[in-house]
Coordinates of N, CA, C and O in Angstrom, one line a residue:
M752 N 123.2 -57.9 -140.4 CA 122.8 -57.2 -139.2 C 121.5 -57.9 -138.7 O 120.6 -58.2 -139.5
T753 N 121.3 -58.0 -137.4 CA 120.1 -58.5 -136.9 C 119.6 -57.5 -135.9 O 120.4 -56.9 -135.1
V754 N 118.3 -57.4 -135.8 CA 117.7 -56.5 -134.9 C 117.3 -57.2 -133.6 O 116.7 -58.3 -133.7
L755 N 117.6 -56.7 -132.5 CA 117.3 -57.4 -131.2 C 116.3 -56.5 -130.5 O 116.4 -55.3 -130.4
A756 N 115.3 -57.2 -129.9 CA 114.4 -56.5 -129.0 C 114.7 -56.8 -127.6 O 115.3 -57.9 -127.3
A757 N 114.4 -55.9 -126.7 CA 114.7 -56.2 -125.3 C 114.1 -57.5 -124.8 O 112.9 -57.6 -124.9
A758 N 114.8 -58.4 -124.3 CA 114.3 -59.7 -123.9 C 113.2 -59.5 -122.8 O 112.2 -60.2 -122.8
A759 N 113.4 -58.6 -122.0 CA 112.5 -58.4 -120.9 C 111.1 -58.0 -121.4 O 110.1 -58.3 -120.7
A760 N 111.0 -57.4 -122.5 CA 109.7 -57.0 -123.0 C 108.9 -58.1 -123.4 O 107.7 -58.1 -123.3
F761 N 109.5 -59.2 -123.9 CA 108.8 -60.4 -124.4 C 109.0 -61.6 -123.5 O 108.5 -62.7 -123.9
A762 N 109.7 -61.5 -122.4 CA 109.9 -62.7 -121.6 C 108.6 -63.1 -120.9 O 107.8 -62.2 -120.5
A763 N 108.4 -64.4 -120.8 CA 107.2 -64.9 -120.1 C 107.4 -64.6 -118.6 O 108.3 -65.0 -118.0
Q764 N 106.5 -63.8 -118.1 CA 106.5 -63.5 -116.7 C 105.1 -63.6 -116.1 O 104.1 -63.6 -116.9
E765 N 105.0 -63.7 -114.8 CA 103.7 -63.7 -114.2 C 102.9 -62.4 -114.5 O 103.4 -61.4 -114.3
P766 N 101.7 -62.6 -115.1 CA 101.0 -61.3 -115.5 C 100.6 -60.6 -114.2 O 100.3 -61.2 -113.2
Q767 N 100.5 -59.3 -114.4 CA 100.1 -58.4 -113.3 C 99.4 -57.3 -114.0 O 99.9 -56.7 -114.9
V768 N 98.2 -57.0 -113.5 CA 97.4 -55.9 -114.0 C 97.4 -54.7 -113.0 O 97.1 -55.0 -111.8
V769 N 97.7 -53.6 -113.4 CA 97.7 -52.4 -112.6 C 96.9 -51.3 -113.3 O 97.1 -51.0 -114.4
N770 N 95.8 -50.9 -112.6 CA 94.9 -49.9 -113.2 C 94.4 -50.3 -114.6 O 94.3 -49.5 -115.5
G771 N 94.1 -51.6 -114.8 CA 93.5 -52.0 -116.0 C 94.5 -52.3 -117.1 O 94.2 -52.5 -118.3
V772 N 95.8 -52.1 -116.8 CA 96.9 -52.3 -117.8 C 97.8 -53.5 -117.4 O 98.2 -53.6 -116.2
I773 N 98.0 -54.4 -118.3 CA 98.9 -55.6 -118.0 C 100.3 -55.0 -118.1 O 100.7 -54.5 -119.2
V774 N 101.0 -55.0 -117.0 CA 102.4 -54.5 -116.9 C 103.4 -55.6 -117.0 O 104.6 -55.3 -117.2
R775 N 103.0 -56.8 -116.7 CA 103.9 -58.0 -116.8 C 103.1 -59.0 -117.6 O 102.4 -59.9 -117.1
P776 N 103.3 -59.0 -118.9 CA 102.5 -59.8 -119.8 C 103.0 -61.3 -119.8 O 104.1 -61.6 -119.4
E777 N 102.1 -62.1 -120.3 CA 102.4 -63.5 -120.5 C 102.2 -63.8 -122.0 O 101.1 -64.0 -122.5
W778 N 103.3 -63.9 -122.7 CA 103.3 -64.0 -124.2 C 103.1 -65.5 -124.6 O 103.8 -66.3 -124.1
E779 N 102.3 -65.7 -125.5 CA 102.2 -67.1 -126.2 C 103.1 -67.1 -127.4 O 103.5 -68.2 -127.7
R780 N 103.3 -66.0 -128.0 CA 104.2 -66.0 -129.2 C 104.9 -64.6 -129.2 O 104.3 -63.6 -128.9
I781 N 106.2 -64.7 -129.5 CA 107.0 -63.5 -129.7 C 107.6 -63.5 -131.1 O 107.7 -64.6 -131.7
P782 N 108.1 -62.4 -131.6 CA 108.8 -62.4 -132.9 C 110.0 -63.3 -132.9 O 110.8 -63.3 -131.9
T783 N 110.2 -64.0 -134.0 CA 111.4 -64.8 -134.1 C 112.6 -63.8 -134.6 O 112.3 -62.7 -135.1
P784 N 113.8 -64.3 -134.5 CA 114.9 -63.5 -135.0 C 114.7 -63.1 -136.5 O 115.0 -62.0 -136.9
E785 N 114.2 -64.1 -137.2 CA 114.0 -63.8 -138.7 C 113.0 -62.7 -138.9 O 113.1 -61.8 -139.7
E786 N 111.9 -62.7 -138.0 CA 110.9 -61.7 -138.2 C 111.4 -60.3 -137.7 O 110.8 -59.3 -138.1
M787 N 112.4 -60.3 -136.9 CA 112.9 -59.0 -136.4 C 114.1 -58.5 -137.2 O 114.6 -57.4 -136.9
R788 N 114.4 -59.1 -138.3 CA 115.5 -58.6 -139.2 C 115.1 -57.2 -139.7 O 114.0 -56.9 -139.8
R789 N 116.2 -56.4 -139.9 CA 115.9 -55.0 -140.4 C 115.1 -55.1 -141.7 O 115.2 -56.0 -142.5
P790 N 114.5 -54.0 -142.0 CA 113.7 -53.9 -143.3 C 114.6 -54.2 -144.5 O 115.7 -53.7 -144.6
A791 N 114.0 -54.9 -145.4 CA 114.8 -55.3 -146.6 C 114.9 -54.1 -147.5 O 114.2 -53.1 -147.4
H792 N 116.0 -54.1 -148.4 CA 116.2 -53.1 -149.4 C 116.5 -51.7 -148.7 O 116.0 -50.7 -149.3
T793 N 117.1 -51.7 -147.6 CA 117.4 -50.4 -146.9 C 118.7 -50.5 -146.2 O 119.1 -51.6 -145.7
D794 N 119.4 -49.4 -146.0 CA 120.6 -49.4 -145.1 C 120.2 -49.0 -143.7 O 121.1 -49.0 -142.8
W795 N 118.9 -48.6 -143.5 CA 118.5 -48.2 -142.2 C 118.5 -49.3 -141.2 O 118.0 -50.4 -141.5
S796 N 119.0 -49.1 -140.1 CA 119.0 -50.2 -139.0 C 118.2 -49.6 -137.8 O 118.6 -48.6 -137.3
P797 N 117.1 -50.2 -137.5 CA 116.3 -49.7 -136.4 C 117.1 -49.7 -135.1 O 117.7 -50.7 -134.7
Q798 N 117.1 -48.5 -134.5 CA 117.8 -48.3 -133.2 C 117.0 -47.3 -132.4 O 116.6 -46.3 -132.9
G799 N 116.7 -47.7 -131.2 CA 116.0 -46.7 -130.3 C 115.1 -47.5 -129.3 O 115.0 -48.7 -129.3
E800 N 114.4 -46.7 -128.5 CA 113.4 -47.3 -127.6 C 112.1 -46.7 -127.8 O 111.9 -45.5 -128.1
V801 N 111.1 -47.5 -127.5 CA 109.7 -47.1 -127.6 C 108.9 -47.9 -126.7 O 109.2 -49.1 -126.4
V802 N 107.8 -47.3 -126.1 CA 106.9 -48.0 -125.2 C 105.5 -47.9 -125.9 O 105.1 -46.8 -126.2
L803 N 105.0 -49.1 -126.1 CA 103.6 -49.2 -126.8 C 102.6 -49.5 -125.7 O 102.9 -50.3 -124.8
L804 N 101.4 -49.0 -125.9 CA 100.3 -49.4 -125.1 C 99.2 -49.9 -126.1 O 98.7 -49.2 -126.9
C805 N 99.0 -51.2 -126.0 CA 98.2 -51.9 -127.0 C 97.0 -52.6 -126.3 O 97.0 -52.8 -125.1
T806 N 96.1 -53.1 -127.1 CA 94.9 -53.8 -126.6 C 95.0 -55.3 -127.0 O 95.4 -55.6 -128.1
V807 N 94.7 -56.2 -126.0 CA 94.7 -57.6 -126.3 C 93.3 -57.9 -126.9 O 92.3 -57.6 -126.3
V808 N 93.2 -58.5 -128.1 CA 91.9 -58.8 -128.7 C 91.7 -60.3 -128.6 O 92.5 -61.1 -128.1
N809 N 90.5 -60.7 -129.2 CA 89.9 -62.1 -129.0 C 90.9 -63.3 -129.1 O 90.8 -64.2 -128.2
D810 N 91.7 -63.3 -130.0 CA 92.6 -64.5 -130.2 C 94.0 -64.2 -129.6 O 94.9 -65.0 -129.9
G811 N 94.1 -63.2 -128.8 CA 95.4 -62.9 -128.2 C 96.3 -62.0 -129.0 O 97.4 -61.6 -128.5
R812 N 95.8 -61.6 -130.2 CA 96.6 -60.7 -131.0 C 96.6 -59.3 -130.2 O 95.8 -59.0 -129.4
I813 N 97.6 -58.5 -130.6 CA 97.8 -57.2 -130.1 C 97.3 -56.2 -131.1 O 97.7 -56.3 -132.3
D814 N 96.5 -55.3 -130.7 CA 95.9 -54.3 -131.7 C 95.8 -52.9 -131.0 O 96.0 -52.8 -129.8
D815 N 95.5 -51.9 -131.9 CA 95.3 -50.6 -131.4 C 96.5 -50.0 -130.6 O 96.3 -49.5 -129.5
C816 N 97.7 -50.2 -131.1 CA 98.9 -49.8 -130.4 C 99.1 -48.2 -130.5 O 99.0 -47.7 -131.5
K817 N 99.4 -47.7 -129.3 CA 99.7 -46.2 -129.2 C 101.0 -46.1 -128.6 O 101.4 -46.7 -127.6
V818 N 101.8 -45.1 -129.1 CA 103.1 -44.9 -128.5 C 102.9 -44.0 -127.3 O 102.2 -43.0 -127.3
Q819 N 103.7 -44.4 -126.2 CA 103.6 -43.6 -125.0 C 104.8 -42.7 -125.0 O 105.9 -42.9 -125.5
P820 N 104.6 -41.5 -124.4 CA 105.6 -40.5 -124.3 C 106.8 -41.0 -123.5 O 106.6 -41.8 -122.5
P821 N 108.0 -40.6 -123.8 CA 108.4 -39.8 -124.9 C 108.5 -40.6 -126.2 O 109.0 -41.7 -126.2
A822 N 108.0 -40.1 -127.3 CA 108.1 -40.9 -128.6 C 109.5 -40.7 -129.1 O 110.1 -39.7 -128.9
P823 N 109.9 -41.8 -129.8 CA 111.3 -41.7 -130.5 C 111.3 -40.5 -131.5 O 110.3 -40.2 -132.2
A824 N 112.5 -39.9 -131.6 CA 112.6 -38.8 -132.6 C 112.5 -39.3 -134.0 O 111.9 -38.7 -134.9
D825 N 113.0 -40.6 -134.2 CA 112.9 -41.2 -135.5 C 111.6 -42.0 -135.6 O 111.5 -43.0 -135.0
Q826 N 110.7 -41.5 -136.4 CA 109.4 -42.1 -136.5 C 109.4 -43.5 -137.1 O 108.5 -44.3 -137.0
R827 N 110.6 -43.8 -137.8 CA 110.7 -45.2 -138.4 C 110.8 -46.2 -137.3 O 110.4 -47.3 -137.4
V828 N 111.4 -45.8 -136.1 CA 111.5 -46.7 -135.0 C 110.1 -47.1 -134.5 O 109.8 -48.2 -134.2
T829 N 109.2 -46.1 -134.4 CA 107.8 -46.3 -134.0 C 107.1 -47.2 -135.0 O 106.5 -48.2 -134.6
A830 N 107.2 -46.9 -136.2 CA 106.6 -47.8 -137.2 C 107.1 -49.2 -137.2 O 106.3 -50.2 -137.3
Y831 N 108.4 -49.3 -137.1 CA 109.0 -50.7 -137.0 C 108.5 -51.5 -135.8 O 108.1 -52.6 -135.9
A832 N 108.5 -50.8 -134.6 CA 108.0 -51.5 -133.4 C 106.6 -51.9 -133.5 O 106.2 -53.0 -133.1
V833 N 105.7 -51.0 -134.0 CA 104.3 -51.3 -134.2 C 104.2 -52.5 -135.1 O 103.4 -53.4 -134.9
G834 N 105.0 -52.5 -136.2 CA 105.0 -53.6 -137.1 C 105.3 -55.0 -136.5 O 104.8 -56.0 -136.9
L835 N 106.2 -55.0 -135.5 CA 106.6 -56.2 -134.9 C 105.4 -56.8 -134.1 O 105.3 -58.1 -133.9
T836 N 104.4 -56.0 -133.7 CA 103.3 -56.6 -132.9 C 102.5 -57.5 -133.7 O 101.7 -58.3 -133.1
R837 N 102.5 -57.6 -135.0 CA 101.7 -58.5 -135.7 C 102.2 -60.0 -135.5 O 101.5 -60.9 -135.7
F838 N 103.4 -60.1 -134.9 CA 104.0 -61.4 -134.6 C 103.8 -61.8 -133.2 O 104.3 -62.9 -132.7
V839 N 103.1 -61.0 -132.4 CA 102.9 -61.2 -131.0 C 101.5 -61.7 -130.6 O 100.6 -61.3 -131.2
R840 N 101.5 -62.7 -129.7 CA 100.2 -63.2 -129.2 C 100.3 -63.2 -127.7 O 101.3 -63.7 -127.1
H841 N 99.3 -62.6 -127.0 CA 99.3 -62.7 -125.5 C 98.3 -63.8 -125.1 O 97.3 -64.1 -125.8
N842 N 98.6 -64.4 -124.0 CA 97.7 -65.4 -123.4 C 96.4 -64.7 -123.2 O 96.3 -63.6 -122.7
T843 N 95.3 -65.4 -123.6 CA 93.9 -64.8 -123.5 C 93.4 -64.8 -122.0 O 92.4 -64.2 -121.7
R844 N 94.1 -65.5 -121.2 CA 93.8 -65.6 -119.8 C 95.0 -65.1 -118.9 O 96.1 -65.4 -119.2
L845 N 94.7 -64.4 -117.9 CA 95.7 -64.0 -116.9 C 95.9 -65.2 -116.0 O 95.2 -66.1 -116.0
Q846 N 97.0 -65.1 -115.2 CA 97.4 -66.2 -114.4 C 96.3 -66.5 -113.3 O 96.1 -67.7 -113.0
D847 N 95.5 -65.5 -112.9 CA 94.5 -65.7 -112.0 C 93.2 -66.3 -112.6 O 92.2 -66.5 -112.0
G848 N 93.2 -66.5 -113.9 CA 92.1 -67.1 -114.6 C 91.2 -66.1 -115.3 O 90.3 -66.5 -116.1
S849 N 91.3 -64.8 -115.0 CA 90.5 -63.8 -115.6 C 90.9 -63.5 -117.0 O 92.0 -63.9 -117.4
S850 N 90.0 -63.0 -117.8 CA 90.3 -62.7 -119.2 C 91.2 -61.5 -119.4 O 91.1 -60.5 -118.7
A851 N 92.1 -61.7 -120.4 CA 93.0 -60.6 -120.8 C 92.4 -59.8 -121.9 O 92.9 -58.7 -122.2
I852 N 91.4 -60.4 -122.5 CA 90.7 -59.8 -123.7 C 90.2 -58.4 -123.3 O 89.5 -58.2 -122.4
G853 N 90.6 -57.4 -124.1 CA 90.1 -56.0 -123.9 C 91.0 -55.2 -123.0 O 90.8 -54.0 -123.0
L854 N 91.9 -55.9 -122.3 CA 92.8 -55.1 -121.5 C 93.9 -54.5 -122.3 O 94.3 -55.0 -123.4
K855 N 94.5 -53.4 -121.8 CA 95.7 -52.8 -122.4 C 96.9 -53.6 -121.9 O 96.9 -54.1 -120.8
V856 N 97.9 -53.6 -122.7 CA 99.2 -54.2 -122.3 C 100.3 -53.2 -122.7 O 100.3 -52.6 -123.7
R857 N 101.2 -53.0 -121.7 CA 102.3 -52.1 -121.9 C 103.5 -52.9 -122.4 O 103.9 -53.9 -121.8
I858 N 104.1 -52.5 -123.6 CA 105.2 -53.2 -124.2 C 106.4 -52.3 -124.4 O 106.4 -51.5 -125.4
P859 N 107.4 -52.3 -123.5 CA 108.6 -51.5 -123.8 C 109.5 -52.3 -124.8 O 109.7 -53.5 -124.6
I860 N 110.0 -51.6 -125.8 CA 110.8 -52.3 -126.8 C 112.1 -51.5 -127.0 O 112.0 -50.2 -127.2
R861 N 113.2 -52.1 -127.0 CA 114.5 -51.5 -127.2 C 115.0 -52.2 -128.5 O 115.2 -53.4 -128.5
L862 N 115.3 -51.4 -129.5 CA 115.9 -51.9 -130.7 C 117.3 -51.5 -130.8 O 117.7 -50.4 -130.6
E863 N 118.2 -52.5 -131.2 CA 119.6 -52.2 -131.4 C 120.1 -53.2 -132.5 O 119.5 -54.2 -132.7
T864 N 121.1 -52.8 -133.2 CA 121.6 -53.6 -134.2 C 123.0 -54.2 -133.8 O 123.7 -53.6 -133.0
T865 N 123.2 -55.4 -134.3 CA 124.5 -56.1 -134.1 C 125.0 -56.6 -135.4 O 124.2 -56.9 -136.3
E866 N 126.2 -56.7 -135.6 CA 126.8 -57.2 -136.8 C 126.6 -58.7 -136.7 O 126.9 -59.3 -135.7
S867 N 126.2 -59.3 -137.9 CA 126.1 -60.8 -137.9 C 127.0 -61.4 -138.9 O 127.7 -60.8 -139.6

């Protein structure tokens, strides 16, 4: 089984900031399929949707992620989605040249399993 994230969440798009939140991020790095595999030693397959609001820090890492309502009923989905953010890097500059550091970024993630 392989876990898939919504491509739109990590697709490179022209950044746009609305009310101090990056709503169309420009990713420098996204999780690989290998990094998105389901947790080892478990039969649990991550499925569900979650929206994270995170902060872009100095090197483009994503930090301080908070789940936006409505939160998934299965808290494992939340934990799994937050764990994926360690593989994500945002461009430290927005397309207009201004800094992305310190801004919040909205990350919608949809997890589903497929047979491989």
